[in-house]
Amino acid sequence: MDYRALGLKVGLEIHQQLATRKLFCACTSALVDTPGGQRFRRRLRPTQSELGEVDAAAIEEAKRRLTFVYEATPNSCLVEADEEPPHLPNTEALDIALEIALLLNAKPASEVDFMRKIVIDGSNTAGFQRSALVALDGSLETNGKRIGVPTILLEEDAARKLGETEGEVVYRLDRLGIPLVEIATTPNIETPEEARDVAFAFGSLLRATQKVLRGIGTIREDVNVSIEGGARIEIKGVQELRLIATFVEKEVERQRMLLAVAAELRRRGVRTVPSVVQDLTPTFRDTQSKVVASAIKEGGVVLGWTLPGFADLLKGKLGPELAAHARIAGVAGIFHSDELPGYGIAPSEVDAVRTALQTGPGDAFVLVAEDDGKARAAIEEMIPRATAAIEGVPPETREPRRDGTTVYSRPLPGKARMYPETDVPPIRVTRERLDRIREHLPERPEVTVARLARDYAIHEQQARQLVQEGVDELFEMIAREFGETKLVATVLLYTFGELRRENLNVDNIPVDHLRELFSLLKAGRFAKEAIPDVLREMARGGVRATGAVANLGVKGLTREELETIVDAVLRESEDLIAARGEAAEKALMGRVMERVRGRADGKLVSEVLHARLESRVRPKEKKGKKGKR
Ligand SMILES: [Zn+2]
């Protein structure tokens, strides 16, 4: 797809957790699996910002009328519960933010002032997030292109959402207050792959400081996507950087679909969406649809809403968009005419609905089977969304899904959500402080790439990949200890990649277990061909390398044992050897390797096979003709 012709623009907002204690208290920045037992509840409502406006996103969150439940953990205190004012900002965290700013050639602010940013989804107990501008106007060069960094912020992370039940959202406080550096890029990224590469480049730079947290969820990206004629969509909190290209591709697809739908609606002369709602409950008294029947049984209703001119534009198009808006009102799902009859709703019921709503073949309709209040609220939510479809793409925030798709979460937050934090004094950033940080700047990723390629005699492309995937430190540790640098690089890049595609969590294998793997290999306890199997076993069973090798029954063959196997294969392959002579070697190699499966090194097998084959084919000839054909 020609993304440049589509006018694709992508900008990233990178959030990286710092490896220090929390920003406004001395608690440790670690996630906890078991809560400390204490729970408390809060409700939040939107307030006016400094400018006297109330943010649209905040209003919409408030409409969900949720109660927020917070789980305290052993590493949370009264600051996180918003029962105690914030302590002075963590100086180490500010130093790291400034260090990152200098690495990005940004201009540090002379004074750091914390602001409160209204957050009403409950992820902050206080109802706001503290955030401070640290530097302006930086940039990062990647693939020969300059990506601008207009702002670098230091802020506190939000509480960790554990789940949502009807009317209630549960958060754990362990993540709340972990220092985050937020880096916003200019939107001059032009393809999905470039978006992923830029994300990786920033990730490498952040890791170069060795002062950031590592692992899934420690870096999260908001991906802003728009195409010509479309609108800015913010995909919020992407954790899996490898998926960024997919998210962008799918969002481009979605915006193109919405633009095509809008063009078709205008072609059909659709200008408005009526808000007339009809109660169709009597039509469904004897319905076979389980969903509808149970809604009615619980005292609910079936409401019908007509979308004139929308026929065939719902299924796989506007349908999912409307359903996402209905969910805001607490409705699990909707039925629409493009997929009816279906879901137990009979053709006769569809005809009755069409008659009651007076719809023609060009019209669509939506049914909501729910409690009356909720069903009406759901349609109220869907009307503006359907109306926006006539224009094209409504700007909004979307939530990433694991499969690379996204789902509507709320309108884009506006500017009306900042006001000064009066509990935290401003901090002057002195020249001395900046000089001290500047003196100890870490090796930049591009320098690391060149050094790895040179010092370990690996290909520069491999070195770059090691840095990009964040395994360069691991590589250096293992390569320094065991040598075999090319093999180590191959395992960390390709074998790991292969196993990840099998959904195995190789990234969770402890470093010590990996060192053990290579030390067993070096000791000849198994052959390098068995590495993928051993790693697979380690990742799957959570066992150490010794255990994995024992489980698999792979142990290194002695030369004598290998010779016995080779001779057996040669005996079984007499016809082949008779027909093709030494040319049979390649085929024979495959047969032997299959038999020794990971118990002998390929090079050794080849050597033994060559010698045994030669003595069999030309037993009377003298040695020394090796290699001549
Ligand atoms: Zn604390």
XYZ file of C-alpha atoms and ligand atoms in Angstrom:
630
model
C 0.000 0.000 0.000
C 1.284 3.473 -0.843
C 1.064 5.088 2.577
C 2.632 8.327 1.424
C -0.066 8.747 -1.206
C -2.667 8.197 1.524
C -1.071 11.038 3.474
C -0.370 8.825 6.474
C 0.944 10.742 9.465
C 2.039 8.990 12.618
C 3.349 10.518 15.822
C 4.320 8.672 18.971
C 4.044 9.487 22.625
C 6.488 7.260 24.429
C 6.071 6.564 28.145
C 9.049 4.950 29.824
C 9.156 3.925 33.482
C 12.337 4.904 35.288
C 14.277 2.533 37.525
C 14.052 4.614 40.681
C 11.721 4.762 43.624
C 8.389 6.478 43.093
C 8.175 10.099 42.020
C 6.452 11.618 45.044
C 7.171 9.105 47.819
C 9.894 6.636 48.771
C 7.996 3.463 47.833
C 9.699 0.997 45.472
C 8.666 0.993 41.826
C 7.687 -2.624 41.437
C 4.532 -4.420 40.495
C 3.160 -6.770 43.121
C 1.248 -9.957 42.399
C -0.599 -10.139 45.685
C -2.420 -7.177 47.162
C -1.803 -6.151 50.754
C -5.418 -6.731 51.704
C -6.573 -3.142 52.085
C -9.121 -1.860 49.617
C -10.893 1.457 49.366
C -13.462 2.991 47.043
C -13.752 6.373 45.363
C -15.955 8.124 42.889
C -14.731 10.949 40.700
C -16.491 13.762 38.931
C -15.169 16.187 36.328
C -14.091 19.649 37.443
C -13.303 22.797 35.537
C -9.772 23.342 34.334
C -7.763 26.519 34.761
C -9.501 27.832 31.662
C -12.939 27.222 33.120
C -13.898 24.474 30.678
C -14.754 20.899 31.439
C -12.969 18.347 29.305
C -15.109 16.278 26.911
C -13.292 13.057 27.721
C -13.820 13.710 31.430
C -17.537 14.280 30.934
C -17.867 11.054 29.018
C -16.022 9.067 31.678
C -18.293 10.587 34.315
C -21.316 9.366 32.359
C -20.210 5.806 32.971
C -20.991 6.411 36.662
C -18.315 4.060 37.834
C -17.059 3.364 41.298
C -13.334 2.871 41.553
C -11.886 0.258 43.851
C -8.225 0.518 44.807
C -6.100 -2.303 46.140
C -3.227 -1.198 48.317
C -0.057 -3.286 48.241
C 2.952 -3.616 50.548
C 4.687 -1.005 48.383
C 2.041 1.666 48.612
C 1.580 4.430 51.136
C -0.742 7.300 51.993
C 0.618 9.440 49.143
C -0.703 6.932 46.616
C -4.018 6.791 48.452
C -4.124 10.617 48.163
C -4.418 10.832 51.954
C -1.084 12.597 52.312
C 0.420 15.392 50.161
C 3.171 14.442 47.712
C 6.775 14.495 48.964
C 9.400 16.473 47.069
C 9.964 15.044 43.571
C 12.530 12.234 43.322
C 15.794 13.987 42.321
C 17.227 10.857 40.725
C 14.184 10.579 38.461
C 14.563 14.203 37.408
C 18.265 13.598 36.674
C 17.365 10.671 34.418
C 14.725 12.729 32.625
C 17.327 15.453 32.053
C 19.844 12.862 30.863
C 17.324 11.571 28.315
C 16.652 15.172 27.278
C 20.368 15.756 26.677
C 20.660 12.497 24.699
C 17.848 13.819 22.493
C 19.594 17.191 22.116
C 16.608 18.903 23.696
C 16.696 22.192 25.576
C 16.126 21.628 29.294
C 13.674 23.914 31.046
C 15.300 26.316 33.502
C 12.589 25.531 36.018
C 10.511 22.399 36.389
C 6.919 23.084 37.434
C 4.540 20.255 38.131
C 1.019 20.586 36.818
C -2.110 18.568 37.508
C -3.664 16.898 34.502
C -7.276 15.858 35.046
C -7.703 12.104 34.705
C -11.186 10.862 35.389
C -10.959 7.201 34.431
C -10.041 6.510 38.039
C -6.463 5.511 37.272
C -5.229 8.218 39.661
C -6.664 8.271 43.174
C -6.425 12.069 43.220
C -8.337 12.481 39.963
C -5.301 14.051 38.344
C -1.832 13.077 37.207
C 1.197 15.180 38.130
C 3.260 16.072 35.117
C 6.110 18.519 34.451
C 7.745 19.784 31.299
C 11.467 18.971 31.500
C 12.786 19.893 28.053
C 11.754 21.175 24.643
C 12.688 20.824 21.013
C 14.863 17.723 20.794
C 15.260 15.211 18.005
C 16.436 11.728 17.145
C 17.930 10.661 13.859
C 16.813 7.246 12.677
C 17.331 5.644 9.259
C 18.752 8.976 8.102
C 15.603 10.871 9.021
C 15.120 13.429 11.762
C 12.198 12.770 14.077
C 11.456 15.842 16.162
C 10.789 15.713 19.899
C 8.786 18.841 20.779
C 8.390 17.976 24.474
C 9.860 15.751 27.166
C 7.878 15.416 30.387
C 8.421 13.801 33.744
C 5.213 12.423 35.210
C 3.776 9.826 37.538
C 2.427 6.553 36.232
C -1.220 5.672 36.796
C -2.611 2.843 38.903
C -2.770 -0.555 37.231
C -6.203 -1.566 35.993
C -6.979 -5.127 37.023
C -10.485 -5.414 35.675
C -13.915 -3.989 35.261
C -17.201 -5.402 36.410
C -20.600 -3.799 36.125
C -20.271 -0.281 37.515
C -16.917 -0.954 39.134
C -13.299 -0.685 38.068
C -10.566 -2.273 40.150
C -7.085 -0.753 40.245
C -3.944 -1.814 42.064
C -1.796 0.958 43.523
C 1.581 -0.684 42.817
C 2.090 1.140 39.525
C 0.727 4.488 40.665
C 3.512 7.014 41.120
C 6.283 5.173 39.256
C 8.239 7.931 37.465
C 7.616 8.089 33.739
C 9.395 10.029 31.067
C 7.017 11.028 28.308
C 8.546 11.772 24.926
C 6.306 13.186 22.210
C 7.481 12.976 18.605
C 6.531 15.089 15.618
C 3.989 13.372 13.333
C 6.386 13.045 10.397
C 6.430 9.249 10.456
C 5.053 8.117 7.107
C 4.712 4.334 7.059
C 3.706 1.608 9.558
C 7.197 0.078 9.471
C 8.768 3.440 10.113
C 6.541 3.856 13.178
C 7.819 0.558 14.552
C 11.458 1.417 13.738
C 11.165 4.822 15.399
C 9.635 3.208 18.493
C 12.530 0.752 18.630
C 15.076 3.544 18.143
C 13.673 5.503 21.086
C 13.531 2.292 23.108
C 17.225 1.641 22.436
C 18.153 5.174 23.433
C 16.167 4.953 26.666
C 17.723 1.597 27.562
C 21.190 3.019 26.873
C 20.833 5.043 30.088
C 20.565 1.734 32.017
C 18.264 3.645 34.332
C 14.912 2.576 32.942
C 12.715 -0.352 33.904
C 12.716 -3.301 31.513
C 10.099 -5.803 30.457
C 6.560 -5.795 29.144
C 4.545 -2.767 30.227
C 7.547 -0.690 31.305
C 7.444 1.200 28.012
C 4.059 2.134 26.572
C 3.310 4.121 23.470
C 0.385 6.232 22.414
C 0.291 5.954 18.640
C -1.361 8.873 16.843
C -2.529 7.984 13.346
C -4.256 9.961 10.607
C -4.602 9.827 6.848
C -5.561 12.567 4.416
C -9.248 13.390 4.931
C -9.354 11.265 8.093
C -8.729 12.377 11.658
C -6.214 11.993 14.442
C -6.790 8.758 16.323
C -4.846 8.058 19.460
C -4.195 4.380 20.119
C -3.419 4.528 23.793
C -0.902 2.429 25.694
C 0.569 0.004 23.164
C 2.921 -2.243 25.140
C 4.121 -4.577 22.412
C 6.361 -2.467 20.181
C 6.572 -5.253 17.597
C 2.855 -4.737 16.953
C 3.039 -0.999 16.261
C 3.211 -1.472 12.482
C 0.123 -3.714 12.632
C -1.810 -1.183 14.712
C -1.012 1.549 12.200
C -1.925 -0.640 9.210
C -5.247 -1.613 10.722
C -6.058 1.963 11.720
C -5.350 3.114 8.160
C -7.699 0.395 6.916
C -10.357 1.536 9.377
C -10.068 5.196 8.384
C -10.254 4.287 4.682
C -13.359 2.229 5.407
C -14.956 5.143 7.293
C -14.124 7.562 4.471
C -15.674 5.179 1.937
C -18.786 4.829 4.122
C -19.063 8.642 4.424
C -18.741 9.058 0.659
C -21.447 6.448 0.104
C -23.777 8.085 2.663
C -23.356 11.439 0.975
C -23.935 9.824 -2.420
C -27.186 8.440 -1.010
C -28.110 11.940 0.164
C -28.018 11.063 3.879
C -27.682 14.273 5.886
C -29.006 13.515 9.332
C -29.686 10.646 11.679
C -33.106 10.717 13.346
C -33.318 10.119 17.061
C -36.756 8.473 17.036
C -36.852 5.366 19.183
C -39.678 2.814 19.214
C -40.523 0.246 21.817
C -40.837 -3.079 19.946
C -41.056 -5.363 22.965
C -44.471 -6.889 22.013
C -43.019 -8.070 18.674
C -40.579 -10.290 20.573
C -42.995 -11.883 23.097
C -42.351 -15.372 21.697
C -38.855 -14.865 20.349
C -36.359 -17.724 19.994
C -33.459 -15.331 20.567
C -31.985 -16.173 23.952
C -30.475 -12.726 24.463
C -33.717 -10.931 23.668
C -35.882 -13.370 25.637
C -33.763 -13.085 28.761
C -33.701 -9.278 28.521
C -37.509 -9.217 28.392
C -37.791 -11.786 31.160
C -35.711 -9.541 33.411
C -38.117 -6.675 32.819
C -36.214 -5.124 29.942
C -37.432 -3.799 26.600
C -36.503 -4.090 22.939
C -35.973 -0.658 21.420
C -35.723 -0.048 17.698
C -33.888 2.829 16.070
C -33.906 3.573 12.346
C -30.891 4.645 10.315
C -32.343 5.842 6.976
C -29.965 5.243 4.070
C -27.517 3.135 6.100
C -28.353 -0.300 4.585
C -25.285 -2.552 4.094
C -22.999 -0.046 5.795
C -23.161 -1.613 9.251
C -21.832 -5.139 8.972
C -18.042 -5.092 9.447
C -18.169 -1.316 9.008
C -20.199 0.971 11.271
C -21.673 -1.912 13.287
C -18.633 -2.448 15.543
C -18.253 1.331 15.942
C -21.867 1.748 17.070
C -21.653 -1.271 19.382
C -18.583 0.212 21.091
C -20.567 3.377 21.831
C -23.524 1.373 23.109
C -21.162 -0.320 25.568
C -20.477 3.064 27.212
C -24.080 2.951 28.420
C -23.441 -0.505 29.831
C -25.132 -2.431 27.023
C -23.346 -5.658 26.108
C -24.283 -5.652 22.439
C -26.677 -4.534 19.750
C -28.441 -6.198 16.820
C -28.455 -4.476 13.446
C -30.343 -5.105 10.228
C -27.264 -6.160 8.173
C -26.983 -9.327 10.260
C -30.682 -10.091 10.725
C -32.418 -12.496 10.596
C -29.890 -14.216 12.831
C -28.970 -14.771 16.483
C -32.331 -16.472 16.964
C -34.289 -13.507 15.596
C -36.687 -14.894 12.988
C -37.406 -13.472 9.492
C -41.006 -12.833 10.585
C -39.754 -10.756 13.522
C -37.472 -8.775 11.187
C -40.475 -8.111 8.893
C -42.545 -6.961 11.866
C -39.758 -4.621 12.980
C -39.411 -3.189 9.479
C -43.166 -2.588 9.304
C -43.240 -0.956 12.729
C -40.238 1.263 11.980
C -41.470 1.901 8.413
C -38.029 1.247 6.937
C -37.355 0.742 3.239
C -34.748 -1.536 1.636
C -32.142 1.250 1.698
C -32.539 1.786 5.431
C -30.899 0.091 8.366
C -32.079 -0.354 11.934
C -30.601 -1.188 15.289
C -32.231 -3.148 18.113
C -31.223 -2.898 21.744
C -32.614 -5.449 24.198
C -31.942 -4.202 27.724
C -33.308 -2.414 30.733
C -35.258 0.588 29.392
C -32.965 3.296 30.798
C -29.810 1.604 29.601
C -31.228 0.861 26.168
C -32.248 4.501 25.689
C -28.850 5.702 26.920
C -27.165 3.331 24.460
C -29.096 4.795 21.535
C -28.316 8.318 22.818
C -24.633 7.328 22.626
C -24.947 5.876 19.132
C -26.786 8.805 17.520
C -23.774 11.182 17.484
C -21.531 8.340 16.288
C -23.843 7.545 13.380
C -24.104 11.259 12.591
C -20.305 11.565 12.595
C -20.170 8.754 10.010
C -21.640 11.124 7.441
C -18.613 13.374 7.881
C -15.992 10.611 7.980
C -13.610 9.797 10.793
C -14.365 11.180 14.270
C -11.200 11.917 16.258
C -11.013 9.634 19.286
C -8.937 7.591 21.674
C -8.852 3.874 20.989
C -7.701 0.980 23.087
C -5.236 -1.549 21.612
C -6.162 -5.232 21.453
C -3.719 -8.124 21.368
C -4.514 -8.974 17.746
C -3.465 -5.552 16.438
C -7.002 -4.178 16.233
C -8.360 -1.384 18.405
C -11.654 -0.506 20.014
C -13.207 2.872 20.791
C -12.523 4.047 24.326
C -13.355 7.778 24.535
C -13.189 11.150 22.765
C -9.748 12.714 22.407
C -8.927 14.659 25.531
C -8.777 18.376 24.954
C -6.421 21.008 26.267
C -8.836 21.926 29.033
C -7.396 19.620 31.615
C -4.288 21.200 33.113
C -3.990 23.305 36.245
C -1.087 24.084 38.555
C 0.025 21.625 41.250
C 0.225 23.703 44.394
C 1.674 20.976 46.654
C 4.972 20.661 44.784
C 7.401 23.574 44.732
C 9.090 24.508 41.435
C 12.626 23.158 40.923
C 15.368 25.284 39.371
C 17.521 23.318 36.933
C 21.024 24.640 37.517
C 23.875 24.726 35.034
C 25.956 22.657 37.478
C 23.353 19.928 37.510
C 23.249 19.777 33.707
C 27.054 19.808 33.466
C 27.310 16.923 35.908
C 24.783 14.900 33.878
C 26.426 15.815 30.585
C 29.776 14.492 31.826
C 28.367 11.019 32.337
C 26.187 10.543 29.290
C 26.013 6.862 28.269
C 27.183 5.305 25.028
C 24.634 6.098 22.324
C 22.965 3.150 20.586
C 24.660 3.803 17.238
C 28.047 3.770 18.984
C 27.135 0.499 20.719
C 26.206 -1.032 17.350
C 29.574 -0.160 15.847
C 31.441 -1.390 18.916
C 29.621 -4.726 19.041
C 30.236 -5.356 15.350
C 33.922 -4.586 15.760
C 34.701 -6.216 19.110
C 32.731 -9.402 18.597
C 33.243 -9.790 14.845
C 29.538 -9.970 14.088
C 27.683 -8.406 11.194
C 26.664 -4.792 11.760
C 23.057 -5.647 10.919
C 23.094 -8.259 13.689
C 24.649 -5.794 16.112
C 21.923 -3.287 15.276
C 19.226 -5.877 15.855
C 20.724 -6.853 19.200
C 20.602 -3.227 20.326
C 17.134 -2.694 18.885
C 15.699 -5.748 20.600
C 17.351 -4.742 23.858
C 19.425 -7.918 24.145
C 22.820 -6.302 23.537
C 23.790 -6.417 27.213
C 22.778 -10.050 27.447
C 24.711 -10.771 24.265
C 27.856 -9.146 25.603
C 27.660 -11.014 28.875
C 27.284 -14.422 27.228
C 29.627 -13.779 24.312
C 32.353 -12.571 26.657
C 32.017 -15.656 28.810
C 31.634 -18.348 26.147
C 32.974 -16.920 22.901
C 31.089 -18.267 19.860
C 29.824 -14.734 19.305
C 28.019 -15.431 16.030
C 26.190 -18.376 17.526
C 25.139 -16.368 20.594
C 23.836 -13.558 18.368
C 21.934 -16.019 16.191
C 20.307 -17.655 19.199
C 19.281 -14.350 20.804
C 17.882 -12.962 17.564
C 16.540 -15.786 15.416
C 15.980 -18.718 17.747
C 14.323 -16.402 20.262
C 12.225 -14.883 17.459
C 11.106 -18.321 16.295
C 10.119 -19.404 19.793
C 8.303 -16.121 20.416
C 6.220 -16.833 17.323
C 5.309 -20.147 18.965
C 4.019 -17.981 21.847
C 6.742 -19.150 24.181
C 7.883 -16.619 26.717
C 11.623 -16.821 26.048
C 12.078 -13.296 27.344
C 11.292 -14.541 30.828
C 14.107 -17.096 30.897
C 16.472 -15.872 33.613
C 19.950 -14.802 32.543
C 21.524 -17.478 34.746
C 19.592 -20.180 32.936
C 20.857 -18.888 29.604
C 24.429 -18.867 30.859
C 23.961 -22.435 31.987
C 22.695 -23.346 28.529
C 25.817 -22.031 26.877
C 28.139 -23.552 29.459
C 26.581 -26.995 28.856
C 26.980 -26.462 25.146
C 30.592 -25.520 25.585
C 31.174 -28.621 27.705
C 29.833 -30.747 24.832
C 26.818 -31.933 26.801
C 24.676 -31.391 23.713
C 25.177 -30.136 20.177
C 24.276 -26.671 19.004
C 21.619 -28.124 16.693
C 19.631 -28.932 19.819
C 19.589 -25.331 21.125
C 16.069 -24.551 19.839
C 14.692 -27.739 21.415
C 16.450 -27.113 24.711
C 15.290 -23.481 24.823
C 11.757 -24.518 23.932
C 11.794 -26.989 26.809
C 13.224 -24.330 29.147
C 10.570 -21.786 28.194
C 7.733 -24.288 28.248
C 8.609 -26.142 31.429
C 10.283 -23.295 33.289
C 13.248 -25.609 33.864
C 16.967 -24.883 33.867
C 19.122 -25.951 30.943
C 20.381 -29.060 32.781
C 16.811 -30.178 33.377
C 15.806 -29.443 29.799
C 18.728 -31.432 28.401
C 17.862 -34.357 30.687
C 14.140 -34.171 29.799
C 14.895 -34.226 26.108
C 17.467 -36.985 26.444
C 19.887 -35.014 24.308
C 23.425 -35.681 25.285
C 26.504 -35.246 23.198
C 27.611 -38.353 21.261
C 31.206 -39.486 21.480
C 33.102 -39.730 18.203
C 32.915 -43.533 18.376
C 29.152 -43.476 18.908
C 28.832 -41.087 15.996
C 30.955 -43.303 13.746
C 28.735 -46.278 14.564
C 25.661 -44.298 13.509
C 27.333 -43.049 10.330
C 28.378 -46.587 9.391
C 24.850 -47.835 9.968
C 23.443 -45.128 7.694
C 26.026 -45.924 5.014
C 25.109 -49.627 5.158
C 21.428 -48.800 4.736
C 22.201 -46.492 1.834
C 24.292 -48.824 -0.329
C 22.027 -48.413 -3.369
C 22.329 -44.649 -3.197
C 26.097 -44.776 -2.841
C 26.419 -47.269 -5.671
C 24.383 -45.025 -7.933
C 25.858 -41.662 -7.063
C 29.192 -42.261 -5.363
C 30.539 -39.281 -3.497
C 27.732 -37.098 -4.868
C 25.453 -38.884 -2.401
C 27.154 -37.087 0.469
C 24.629 -34.301 0.829
C 21.674 -36.670 0.998
C 23.556 -38.894 3.435
C 24.333 -35.914 5.649
C 20.609 -35.247 5.962
C 19.971 -38.869 6.927
C 22.679 -38.851 9.588
C 21.597 -35.491 11.041
C 18.062 -36.786 11.317
C 19.331 -39.768 13.260
C 21.618 -37.853 15.668
C 19.078 -35.058 16.213
C 20.908 -32.493 18.284
C 23.350 -34.901 19.873
C 26.301 -34.053 17.625
C 27.653 -30.907 16.072
C 26.960 -30.576 12.346
C 30.586 -29.884 11.568
C 31.759 -33.044 13.299
C 29.086 -35.118 11.573
C 30.168 -33.785 8.209
C 33.801 -34.580 8.940
C 33.117 -38.154 10.106
C 30.732 -38.820 7.243
C 33.183 -37.523 4.675
C 35.972 -39.734 5.986
C 33.817 -42.895 6.227
C 32.234 -42.323 2.831
C 35.566 -41.759 1.162
C 37.036 -44.942 2.597
C 33.968 -46.839 1.360
C 33.833 -45.416 -2.163
C 37.562 -45.420 -2.831
C 39.015 -47.857 -0.346
C 42.105 -48.604 -2.467
C 43.002 -45.050 -3.368
C 45.512 -43.158 -1.333
C 44.515 -40.356 0.993
C 45.235 -36.764 0.022
C 42.732 -36.465 -2.798
C 40.226 -34.984 -0.418
C 38.388 -32.065 -1.874
C 39.189 -32.871 -5.508
C 36.311 -34.079 -7.535
Zn 4.314 5.559 48.463
